mmCIF file of N, CA and C in Angstrom:
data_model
loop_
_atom_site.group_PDB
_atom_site.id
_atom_site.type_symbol
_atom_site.label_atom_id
_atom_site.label_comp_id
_atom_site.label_asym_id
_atom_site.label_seq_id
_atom_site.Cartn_x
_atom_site.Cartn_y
_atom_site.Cartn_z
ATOM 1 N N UNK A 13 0.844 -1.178 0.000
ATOM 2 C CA UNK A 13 0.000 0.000 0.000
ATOM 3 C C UNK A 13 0.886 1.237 0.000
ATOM 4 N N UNK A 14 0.203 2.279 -0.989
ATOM 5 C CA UNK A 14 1.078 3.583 -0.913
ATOM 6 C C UNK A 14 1.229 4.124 0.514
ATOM 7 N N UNK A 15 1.954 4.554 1.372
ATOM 8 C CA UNK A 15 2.330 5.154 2.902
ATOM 9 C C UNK A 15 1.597 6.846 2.565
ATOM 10 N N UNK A 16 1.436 7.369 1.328
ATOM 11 C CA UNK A 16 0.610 8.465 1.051
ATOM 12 C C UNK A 16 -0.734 8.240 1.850
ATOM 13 N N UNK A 17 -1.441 6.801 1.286
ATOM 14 C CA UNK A 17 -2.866 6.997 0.918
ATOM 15 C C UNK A 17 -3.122 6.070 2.544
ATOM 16 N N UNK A 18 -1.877 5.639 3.115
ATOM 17 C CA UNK A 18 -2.172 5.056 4.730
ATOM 18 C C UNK A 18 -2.815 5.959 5.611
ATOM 19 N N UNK A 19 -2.019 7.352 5.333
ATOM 20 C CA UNK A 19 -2.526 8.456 6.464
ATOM 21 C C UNK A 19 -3.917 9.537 5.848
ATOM 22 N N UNK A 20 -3.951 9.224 4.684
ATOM 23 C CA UNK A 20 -4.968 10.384 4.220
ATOM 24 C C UNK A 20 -6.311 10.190 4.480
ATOM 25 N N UNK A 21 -6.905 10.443 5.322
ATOM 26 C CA UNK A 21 -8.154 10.684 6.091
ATOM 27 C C UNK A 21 -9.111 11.556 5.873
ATOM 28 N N UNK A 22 -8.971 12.189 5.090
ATOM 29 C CA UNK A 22 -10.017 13.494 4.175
ATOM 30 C C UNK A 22 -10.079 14.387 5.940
ATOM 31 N N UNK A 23 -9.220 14.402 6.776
ATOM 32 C CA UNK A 23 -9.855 15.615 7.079
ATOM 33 C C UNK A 23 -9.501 16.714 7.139
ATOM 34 N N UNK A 24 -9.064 17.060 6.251
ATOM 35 C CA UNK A 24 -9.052 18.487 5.557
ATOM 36 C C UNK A 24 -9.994 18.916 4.948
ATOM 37 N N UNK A 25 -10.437 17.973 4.352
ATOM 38 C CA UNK A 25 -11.914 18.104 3.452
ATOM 39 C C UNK A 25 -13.000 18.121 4.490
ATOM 40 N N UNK A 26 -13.124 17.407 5.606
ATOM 41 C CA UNK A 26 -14.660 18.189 6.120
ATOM 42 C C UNK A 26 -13.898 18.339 7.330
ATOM 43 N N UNK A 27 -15.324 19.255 7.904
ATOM 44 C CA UNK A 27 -15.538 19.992 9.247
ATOM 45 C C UNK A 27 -15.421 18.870 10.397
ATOM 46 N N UNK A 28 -14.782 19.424 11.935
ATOM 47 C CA UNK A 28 -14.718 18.259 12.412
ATOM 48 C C UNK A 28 -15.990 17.848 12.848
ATOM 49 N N UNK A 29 -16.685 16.700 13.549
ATOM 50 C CA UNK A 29 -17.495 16.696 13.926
ATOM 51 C C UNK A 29 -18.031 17.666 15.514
ATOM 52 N N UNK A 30 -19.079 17.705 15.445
ATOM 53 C CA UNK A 30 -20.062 18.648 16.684
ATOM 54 C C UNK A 30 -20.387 17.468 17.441
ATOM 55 N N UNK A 31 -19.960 18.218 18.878
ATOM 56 C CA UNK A 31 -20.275 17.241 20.197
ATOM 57 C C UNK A 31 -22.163 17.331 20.356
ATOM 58 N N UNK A 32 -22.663 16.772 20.435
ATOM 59 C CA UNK A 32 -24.052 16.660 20.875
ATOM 60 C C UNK A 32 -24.102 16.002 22.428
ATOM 61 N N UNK A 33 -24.679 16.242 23.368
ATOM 62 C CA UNK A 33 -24.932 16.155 24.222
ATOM 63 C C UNK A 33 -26.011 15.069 24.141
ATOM 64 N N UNK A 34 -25.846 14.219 25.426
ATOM 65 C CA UNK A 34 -26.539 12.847 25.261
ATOM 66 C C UNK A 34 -28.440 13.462 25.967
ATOM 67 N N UNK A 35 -28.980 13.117 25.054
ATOM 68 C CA UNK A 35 -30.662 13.835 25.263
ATOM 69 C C UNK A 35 -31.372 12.496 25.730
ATOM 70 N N UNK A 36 -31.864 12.409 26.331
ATOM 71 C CA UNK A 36 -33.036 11.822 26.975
ATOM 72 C C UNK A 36 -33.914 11.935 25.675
ATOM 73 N N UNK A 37 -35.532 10.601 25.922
ATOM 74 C CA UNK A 37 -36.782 10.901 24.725
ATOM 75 C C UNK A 37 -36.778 12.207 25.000
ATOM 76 N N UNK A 38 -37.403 12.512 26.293
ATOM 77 C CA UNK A 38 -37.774 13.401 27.028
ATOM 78 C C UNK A 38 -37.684 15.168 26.501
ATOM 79 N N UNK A 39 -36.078 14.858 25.889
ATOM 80 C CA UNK A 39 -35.263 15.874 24.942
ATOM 81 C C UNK A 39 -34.367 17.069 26.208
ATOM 82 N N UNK A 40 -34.343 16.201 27.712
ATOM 83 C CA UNK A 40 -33.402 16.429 28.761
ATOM 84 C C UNK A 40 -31.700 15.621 28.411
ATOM 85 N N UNK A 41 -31.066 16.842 29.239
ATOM 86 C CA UNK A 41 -29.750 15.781 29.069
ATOM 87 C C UNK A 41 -29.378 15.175 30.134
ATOM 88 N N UNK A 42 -28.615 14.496 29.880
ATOM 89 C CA UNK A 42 -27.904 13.647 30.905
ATOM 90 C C UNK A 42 -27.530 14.495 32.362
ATOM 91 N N UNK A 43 -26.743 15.890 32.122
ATOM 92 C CA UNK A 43 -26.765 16.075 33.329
ATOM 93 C C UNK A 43 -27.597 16.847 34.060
ATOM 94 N N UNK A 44 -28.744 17.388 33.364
ATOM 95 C CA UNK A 44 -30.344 17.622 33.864
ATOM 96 C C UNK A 44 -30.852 16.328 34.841
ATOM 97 N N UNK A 45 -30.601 15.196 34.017
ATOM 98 C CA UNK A 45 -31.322 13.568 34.643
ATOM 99 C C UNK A 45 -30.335 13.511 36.340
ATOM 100 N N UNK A 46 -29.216 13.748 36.094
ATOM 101 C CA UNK A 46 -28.498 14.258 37.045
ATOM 102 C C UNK A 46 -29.419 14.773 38.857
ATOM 103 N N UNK A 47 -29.060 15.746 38.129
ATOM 104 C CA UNK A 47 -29.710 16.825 38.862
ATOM 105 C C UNK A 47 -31.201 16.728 39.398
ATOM 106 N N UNK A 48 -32.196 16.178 38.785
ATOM 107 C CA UNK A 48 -33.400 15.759 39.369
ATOM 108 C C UNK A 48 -33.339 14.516 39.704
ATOM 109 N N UNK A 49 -32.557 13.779 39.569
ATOM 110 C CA UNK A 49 -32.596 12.469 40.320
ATOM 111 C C UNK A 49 -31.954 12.581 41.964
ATOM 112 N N UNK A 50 -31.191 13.337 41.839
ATOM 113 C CA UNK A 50 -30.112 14.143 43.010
ATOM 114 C C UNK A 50 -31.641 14.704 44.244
ATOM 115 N N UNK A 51 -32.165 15.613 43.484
ATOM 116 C CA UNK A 51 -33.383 16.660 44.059
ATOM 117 C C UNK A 51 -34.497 15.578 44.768
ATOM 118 N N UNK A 52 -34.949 14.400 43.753
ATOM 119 C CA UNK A 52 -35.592 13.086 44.709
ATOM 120 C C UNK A 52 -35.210 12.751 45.601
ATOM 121 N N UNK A 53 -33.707 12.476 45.255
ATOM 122 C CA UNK A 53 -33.904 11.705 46.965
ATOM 123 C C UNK A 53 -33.125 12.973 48.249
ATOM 124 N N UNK A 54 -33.520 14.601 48.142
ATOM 125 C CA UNK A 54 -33.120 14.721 48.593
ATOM 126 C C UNK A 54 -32.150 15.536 49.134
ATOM 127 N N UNK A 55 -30.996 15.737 47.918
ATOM 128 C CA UNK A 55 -29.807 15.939 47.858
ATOM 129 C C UNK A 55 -29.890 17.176 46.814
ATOM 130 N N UNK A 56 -28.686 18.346 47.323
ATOM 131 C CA UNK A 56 -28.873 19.440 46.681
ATOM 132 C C UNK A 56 -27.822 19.060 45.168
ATOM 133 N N UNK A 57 -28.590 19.533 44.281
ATOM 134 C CA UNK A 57 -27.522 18.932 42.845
ATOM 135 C C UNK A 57 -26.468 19.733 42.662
ATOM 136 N N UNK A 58 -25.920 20.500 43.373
ATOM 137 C CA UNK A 58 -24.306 21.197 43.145
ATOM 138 C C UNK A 58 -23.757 20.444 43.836
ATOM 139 N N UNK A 59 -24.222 20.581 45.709
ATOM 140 C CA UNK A 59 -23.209 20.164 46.574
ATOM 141 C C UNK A 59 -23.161 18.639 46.952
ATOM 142 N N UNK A 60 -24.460 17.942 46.645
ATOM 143 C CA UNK A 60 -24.562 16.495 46.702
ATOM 144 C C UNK A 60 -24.904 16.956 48.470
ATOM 145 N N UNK A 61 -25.113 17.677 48.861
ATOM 146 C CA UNK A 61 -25.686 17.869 50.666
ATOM 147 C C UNK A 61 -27.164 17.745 50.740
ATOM 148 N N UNK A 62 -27.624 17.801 51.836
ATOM 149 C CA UNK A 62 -29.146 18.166 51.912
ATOM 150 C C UNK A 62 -29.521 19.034 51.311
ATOM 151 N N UNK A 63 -30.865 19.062 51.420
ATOM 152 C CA UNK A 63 -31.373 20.206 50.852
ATOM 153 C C UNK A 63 -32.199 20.995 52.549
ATOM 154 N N UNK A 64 -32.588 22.079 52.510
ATOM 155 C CA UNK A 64 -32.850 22.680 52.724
ATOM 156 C C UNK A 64 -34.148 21.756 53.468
ATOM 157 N N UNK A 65 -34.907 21.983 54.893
ATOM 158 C CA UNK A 65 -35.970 21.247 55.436
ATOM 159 C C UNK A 65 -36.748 21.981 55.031
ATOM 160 N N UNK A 66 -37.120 23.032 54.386
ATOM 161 C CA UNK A 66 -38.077 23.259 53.989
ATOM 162 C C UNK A 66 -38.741 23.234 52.276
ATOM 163 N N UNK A 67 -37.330 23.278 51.816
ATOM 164 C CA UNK A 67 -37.046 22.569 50.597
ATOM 165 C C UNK A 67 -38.275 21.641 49.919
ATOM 166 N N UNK A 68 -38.291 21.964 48.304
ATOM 167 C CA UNK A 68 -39.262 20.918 47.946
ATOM 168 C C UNK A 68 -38.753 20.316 46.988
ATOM 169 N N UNK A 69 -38.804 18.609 47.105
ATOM 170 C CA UNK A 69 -37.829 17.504 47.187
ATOM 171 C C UNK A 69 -38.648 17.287 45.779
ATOM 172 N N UNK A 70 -39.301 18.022 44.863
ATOM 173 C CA UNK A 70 -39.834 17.737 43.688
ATOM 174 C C UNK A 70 -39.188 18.521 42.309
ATOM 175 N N UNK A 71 -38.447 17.208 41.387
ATOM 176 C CA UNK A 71 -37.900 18.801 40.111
ATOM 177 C C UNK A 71 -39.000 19.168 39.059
ATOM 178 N N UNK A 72 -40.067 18.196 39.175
ATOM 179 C CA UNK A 72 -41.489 19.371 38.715
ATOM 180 C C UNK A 72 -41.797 20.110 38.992
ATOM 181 N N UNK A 73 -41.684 20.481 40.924
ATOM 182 C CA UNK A 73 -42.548 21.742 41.389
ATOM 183 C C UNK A 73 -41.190 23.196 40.809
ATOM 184 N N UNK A 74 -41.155 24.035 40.664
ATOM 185 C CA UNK A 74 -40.165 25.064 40.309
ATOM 186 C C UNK A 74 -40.414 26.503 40.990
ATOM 187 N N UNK A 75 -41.168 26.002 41.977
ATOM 188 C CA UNK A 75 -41.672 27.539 42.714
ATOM 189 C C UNK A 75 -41.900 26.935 44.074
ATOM 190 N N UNK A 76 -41.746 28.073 44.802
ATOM 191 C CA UNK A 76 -42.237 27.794 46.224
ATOM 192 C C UNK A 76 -41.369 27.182 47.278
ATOM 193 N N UNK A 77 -41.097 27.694 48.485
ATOM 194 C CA UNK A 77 -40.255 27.103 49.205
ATOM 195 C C UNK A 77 -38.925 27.910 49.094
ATOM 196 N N UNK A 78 -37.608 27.279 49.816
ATOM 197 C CA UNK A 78 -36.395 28.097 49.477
ATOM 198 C C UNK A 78 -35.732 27.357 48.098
ATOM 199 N N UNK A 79 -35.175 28.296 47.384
ATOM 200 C CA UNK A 79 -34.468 28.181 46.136
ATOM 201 C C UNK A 79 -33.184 29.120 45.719
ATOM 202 N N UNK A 80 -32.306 27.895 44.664
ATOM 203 C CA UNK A 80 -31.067 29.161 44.952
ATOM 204 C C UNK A 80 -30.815 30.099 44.518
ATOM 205 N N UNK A 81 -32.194 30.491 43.182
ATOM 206 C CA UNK A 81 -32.053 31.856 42.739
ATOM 207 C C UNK A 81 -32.840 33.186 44.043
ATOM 208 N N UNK A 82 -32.945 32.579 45.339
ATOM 209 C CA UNK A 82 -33.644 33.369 46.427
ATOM 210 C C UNK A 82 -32.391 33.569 47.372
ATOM 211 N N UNK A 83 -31.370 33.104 46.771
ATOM 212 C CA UNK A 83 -30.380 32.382 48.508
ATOM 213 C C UNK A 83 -29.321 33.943 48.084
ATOM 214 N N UNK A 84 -28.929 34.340 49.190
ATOM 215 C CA UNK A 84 -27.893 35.053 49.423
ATOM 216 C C UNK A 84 -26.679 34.919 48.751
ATOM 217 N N UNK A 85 -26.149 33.227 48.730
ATOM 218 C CA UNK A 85 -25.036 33.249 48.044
ATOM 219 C C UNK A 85 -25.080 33.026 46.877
ATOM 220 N N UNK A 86 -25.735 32.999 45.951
ATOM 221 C CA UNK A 86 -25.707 33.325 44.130
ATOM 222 C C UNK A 86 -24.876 34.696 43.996
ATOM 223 N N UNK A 87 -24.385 34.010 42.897
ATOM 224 C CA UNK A 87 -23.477 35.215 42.361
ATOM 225 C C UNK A 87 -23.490 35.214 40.680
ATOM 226 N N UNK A 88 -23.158 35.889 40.381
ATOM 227 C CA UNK A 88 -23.008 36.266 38.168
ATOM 228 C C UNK A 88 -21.643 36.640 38.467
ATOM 229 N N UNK A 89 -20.630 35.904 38.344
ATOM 230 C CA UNK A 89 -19.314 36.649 37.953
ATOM 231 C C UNK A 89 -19.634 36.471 36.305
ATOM 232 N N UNK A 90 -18.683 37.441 35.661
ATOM 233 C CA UNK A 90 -18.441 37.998 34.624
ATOM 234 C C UNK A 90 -17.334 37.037 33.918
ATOM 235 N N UNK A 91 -17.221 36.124 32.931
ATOM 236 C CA UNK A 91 -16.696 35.299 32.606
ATOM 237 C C UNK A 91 -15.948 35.817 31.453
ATOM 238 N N UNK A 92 -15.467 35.060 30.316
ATOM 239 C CA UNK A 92 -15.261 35.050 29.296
ATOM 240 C C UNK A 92 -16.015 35.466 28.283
ATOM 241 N N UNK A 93 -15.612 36.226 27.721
ATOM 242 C CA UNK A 93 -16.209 37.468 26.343
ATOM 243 C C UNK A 93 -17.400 37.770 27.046
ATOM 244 N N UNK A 94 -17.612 38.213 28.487
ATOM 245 C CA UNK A 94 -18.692 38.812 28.897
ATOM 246 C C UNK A 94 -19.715 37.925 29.618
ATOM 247 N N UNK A 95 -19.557 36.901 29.604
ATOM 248 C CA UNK A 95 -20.773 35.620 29.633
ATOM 249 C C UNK A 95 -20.834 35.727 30.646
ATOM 250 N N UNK A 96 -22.197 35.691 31.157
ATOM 251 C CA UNK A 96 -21.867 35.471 32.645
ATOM 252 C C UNK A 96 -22.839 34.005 32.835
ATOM 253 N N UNK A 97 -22.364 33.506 34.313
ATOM 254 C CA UNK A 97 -22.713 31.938 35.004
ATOM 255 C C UNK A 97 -23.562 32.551 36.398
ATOM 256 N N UNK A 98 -24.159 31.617 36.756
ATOM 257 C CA UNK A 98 -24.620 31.905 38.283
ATOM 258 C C UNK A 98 -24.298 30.824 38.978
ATOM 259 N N UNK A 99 -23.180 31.318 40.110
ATOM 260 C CA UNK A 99 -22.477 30.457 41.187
ATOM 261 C C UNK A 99 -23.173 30.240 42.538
ATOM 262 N N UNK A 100 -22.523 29.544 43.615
ATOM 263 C CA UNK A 100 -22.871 29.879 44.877
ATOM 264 C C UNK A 100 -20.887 30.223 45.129
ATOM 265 N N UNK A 101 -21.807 31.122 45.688
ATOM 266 C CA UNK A 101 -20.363 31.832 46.635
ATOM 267 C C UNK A 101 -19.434 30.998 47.499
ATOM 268 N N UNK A 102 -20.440 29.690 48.318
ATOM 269 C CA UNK A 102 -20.029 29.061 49.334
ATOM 270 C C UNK A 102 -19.083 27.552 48.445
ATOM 271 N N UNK A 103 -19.388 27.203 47.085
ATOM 272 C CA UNK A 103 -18.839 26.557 46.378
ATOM 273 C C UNK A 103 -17.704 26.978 45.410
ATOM 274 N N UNK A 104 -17.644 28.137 44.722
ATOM 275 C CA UNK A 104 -16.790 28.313 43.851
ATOM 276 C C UNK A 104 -16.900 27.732 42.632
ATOM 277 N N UNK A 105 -15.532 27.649 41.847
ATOM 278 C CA UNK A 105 -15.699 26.954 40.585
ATOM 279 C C UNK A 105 -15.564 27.753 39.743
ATOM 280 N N UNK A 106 -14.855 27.318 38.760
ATOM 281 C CA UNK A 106 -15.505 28.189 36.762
ATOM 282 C C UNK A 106 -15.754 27.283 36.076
ATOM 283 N N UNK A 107 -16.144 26.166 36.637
ATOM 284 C CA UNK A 107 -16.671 25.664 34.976
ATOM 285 C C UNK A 107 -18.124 25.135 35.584
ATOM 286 N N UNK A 108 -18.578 24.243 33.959
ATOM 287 C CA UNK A 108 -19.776 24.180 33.750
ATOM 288 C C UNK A 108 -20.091 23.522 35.191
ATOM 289 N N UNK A 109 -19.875 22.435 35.363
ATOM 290 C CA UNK A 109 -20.515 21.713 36.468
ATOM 291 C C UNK A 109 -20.309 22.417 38.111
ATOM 292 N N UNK A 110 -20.130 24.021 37.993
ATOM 293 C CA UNK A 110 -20.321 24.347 39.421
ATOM 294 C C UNK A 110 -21.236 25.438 38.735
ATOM 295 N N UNK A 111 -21.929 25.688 37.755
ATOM 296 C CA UNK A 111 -23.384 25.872 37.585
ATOM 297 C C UNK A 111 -24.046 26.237 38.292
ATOM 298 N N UNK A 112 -25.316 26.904 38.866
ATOM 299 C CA UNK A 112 -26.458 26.822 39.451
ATOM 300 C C UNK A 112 -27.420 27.334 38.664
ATOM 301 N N UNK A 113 -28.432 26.310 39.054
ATOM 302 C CA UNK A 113 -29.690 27.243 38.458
ATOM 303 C C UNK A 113 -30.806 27.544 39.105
ATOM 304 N N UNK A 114 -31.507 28.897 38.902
ATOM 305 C CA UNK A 114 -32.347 29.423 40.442
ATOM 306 C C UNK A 114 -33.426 28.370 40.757
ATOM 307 N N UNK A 115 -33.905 27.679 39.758
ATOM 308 C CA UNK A 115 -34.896 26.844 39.978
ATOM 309 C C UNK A 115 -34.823 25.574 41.499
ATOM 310 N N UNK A 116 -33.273 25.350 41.217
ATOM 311 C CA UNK A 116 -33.066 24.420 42.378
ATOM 312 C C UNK A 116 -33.952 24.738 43.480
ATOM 313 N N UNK A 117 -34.137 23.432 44.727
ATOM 314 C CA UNK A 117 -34.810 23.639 45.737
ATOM 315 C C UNK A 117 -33.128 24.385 46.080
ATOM 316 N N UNK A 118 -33.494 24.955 47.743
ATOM 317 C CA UNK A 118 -32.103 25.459 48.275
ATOM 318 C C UNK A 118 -31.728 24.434 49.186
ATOM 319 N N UNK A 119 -30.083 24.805 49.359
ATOM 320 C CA UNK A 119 -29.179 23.769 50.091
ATOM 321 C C UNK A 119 -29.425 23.893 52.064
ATOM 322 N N UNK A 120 -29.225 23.264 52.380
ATOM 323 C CA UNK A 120 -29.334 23.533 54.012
ATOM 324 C C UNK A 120 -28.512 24.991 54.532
ATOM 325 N N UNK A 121 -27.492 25.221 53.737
ATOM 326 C CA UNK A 121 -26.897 26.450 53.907
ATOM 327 C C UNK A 121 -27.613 27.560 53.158
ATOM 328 N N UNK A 122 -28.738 27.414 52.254
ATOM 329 C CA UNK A 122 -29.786 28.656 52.421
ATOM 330 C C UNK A 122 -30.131 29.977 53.184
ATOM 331 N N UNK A 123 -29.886 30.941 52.955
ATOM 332 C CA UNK A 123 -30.269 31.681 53.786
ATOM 333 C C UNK A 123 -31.034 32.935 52.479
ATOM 334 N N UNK A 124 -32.273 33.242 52.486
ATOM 335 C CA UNK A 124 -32.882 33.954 52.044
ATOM 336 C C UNK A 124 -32.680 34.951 51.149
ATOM 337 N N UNK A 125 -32.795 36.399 50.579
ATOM 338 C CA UNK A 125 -32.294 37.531 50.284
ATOM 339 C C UNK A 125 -33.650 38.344 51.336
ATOM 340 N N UNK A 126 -33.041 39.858 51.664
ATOM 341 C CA UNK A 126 -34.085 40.604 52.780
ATOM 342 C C UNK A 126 -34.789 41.421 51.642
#
């Protein structure tokens, strides 16, 4: 065999491929399924801790009760080309999986906004 035509792989000729994220029927991803499976039994989906006793242990319900877009420690730092994320203060992080999203029930370390 020509040692040319061993390595030539056309990819120069196309685009590389696009990551797709693994979707549920549902058209949820994997680390959504995550995160409400976490919220069942319980467990806050950043910190893997409790949740909050007053907390509602349902990722259908999306209102009511304490949540971490209500909690004191959310934060928007200012990221890359402007983007901003919403953190908890008490966790840290820059990347995707230290995330929050306000919908969560809140963590036992909850504490309100006045």
């Amino acid at each position: 065999m020509d040692d040319r035509r061993l390595f030539d792989v056309g990819f120069a000729d196309s685009p590389p491929p696009e990551h797709e994220p693994e979707v549920s029927p549902r058209g949820h991803t994997r680390y959504g399924a995550r995160a409400r499976n976490r919220i069942r039994r319980g467990e806050h989906p950043l910190t893997g801790g409790l949740l909050h006793p007053d907390a509602i242990a349902d990722p259908a319900v999306r209102e009511g009760g304490p949540r971490c877009g209500t909690c004191i420690h959310i934060t928007t730092p200012v990221g890359h080309r402007g983007k901003t994320w919403r953190k908890c203060d008490l966790i840290g992080g820059g990347s995707e999986a230290t995330d929050l999203r306000r919908w969560w029930p809140g963590c036992s370390d909850w504490k309100g906004t006045a």
